[in-house]
C-alpha positions as MATLAB code, in Angstrom:
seq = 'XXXXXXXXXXXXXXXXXXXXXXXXXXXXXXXXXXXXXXXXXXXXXXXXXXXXXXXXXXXXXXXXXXXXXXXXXXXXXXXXXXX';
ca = [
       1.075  133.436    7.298;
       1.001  130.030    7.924;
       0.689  128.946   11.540;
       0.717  125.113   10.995;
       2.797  122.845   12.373;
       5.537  120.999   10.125;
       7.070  117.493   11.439;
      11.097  117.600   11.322;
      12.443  115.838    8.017;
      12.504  112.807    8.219;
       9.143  112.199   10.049;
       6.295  111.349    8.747;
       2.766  113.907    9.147;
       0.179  112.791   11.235;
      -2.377  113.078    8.162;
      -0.348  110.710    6.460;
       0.312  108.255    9.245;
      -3.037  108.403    9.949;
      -3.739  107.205    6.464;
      -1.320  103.951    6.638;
      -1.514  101.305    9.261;
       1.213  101.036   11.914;
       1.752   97.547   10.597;
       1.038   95.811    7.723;
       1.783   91.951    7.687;
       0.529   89.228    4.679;
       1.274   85.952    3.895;
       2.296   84.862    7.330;
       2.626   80.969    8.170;
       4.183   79.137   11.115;
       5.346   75.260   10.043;
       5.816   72.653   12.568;
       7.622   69.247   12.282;
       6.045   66.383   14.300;
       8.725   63.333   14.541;
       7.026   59.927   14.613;
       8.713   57.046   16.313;
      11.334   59.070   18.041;
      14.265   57.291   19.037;
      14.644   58.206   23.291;
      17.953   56.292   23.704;
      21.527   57.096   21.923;
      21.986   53.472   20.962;
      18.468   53.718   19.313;
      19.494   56.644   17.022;
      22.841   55.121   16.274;
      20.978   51.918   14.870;
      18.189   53.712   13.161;
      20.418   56.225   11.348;
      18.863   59.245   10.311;
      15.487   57.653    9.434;
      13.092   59.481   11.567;
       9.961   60.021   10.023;
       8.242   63.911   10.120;
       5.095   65.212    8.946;
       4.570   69.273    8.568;
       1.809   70.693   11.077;
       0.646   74.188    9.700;
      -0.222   75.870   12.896;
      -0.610   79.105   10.828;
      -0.794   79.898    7.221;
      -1.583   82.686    4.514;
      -2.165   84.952    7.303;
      -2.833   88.841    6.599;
      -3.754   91.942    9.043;
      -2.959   95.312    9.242;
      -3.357   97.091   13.194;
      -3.762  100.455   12.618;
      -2.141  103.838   14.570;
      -3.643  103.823   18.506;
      -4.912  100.411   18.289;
      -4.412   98.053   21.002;
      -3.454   94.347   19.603;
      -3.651   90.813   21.182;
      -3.421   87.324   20.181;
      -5.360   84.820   22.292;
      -4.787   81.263   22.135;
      -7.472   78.133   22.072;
      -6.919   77.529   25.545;
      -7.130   81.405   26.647;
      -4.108   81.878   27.095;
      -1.953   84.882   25.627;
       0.807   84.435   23.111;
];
């Protein structure tokens, strides 16, 4: 007789989820665009057009980590503080 216990369909058994982390993330990247001489007035867009210069900031990128089941996660910033 078998006295183990089965998880309802559907669910997944603790052996297995136990065996896979809770989540898996790769290839993450956050892209920022940093205007350069930003026009502050409405007449000093109008005459500039649509000429604003950007350059891409890469705050984060080709990032990969898996947290696993019962794990506590945080991300801490440079400055301390928590995001």
């Amino acid at each position: 007789m078998d006295t183990s216990p089965t998880a309802p369909a559907g669910v997944p058994s603790p052996i297995a989820a136990a065996s896979t982390p809770a989540i898996a993330l790769a290839g993450l990247g956050k892209k920022f665009r940093l205007t350069h001489d930003r026009n502050w007035t409405l007449k000093a867009t109008l005459l500039a057009g649509h000429r604003t210069r950007y350059e891409e900031f890469w705050a984060l990128r080709d990032v990969s980590f898996e947290i696993p089941h019962g794990s506590t996660f945080g991300i801490i910033g440079g400055n301390g503080s928590g995001k």
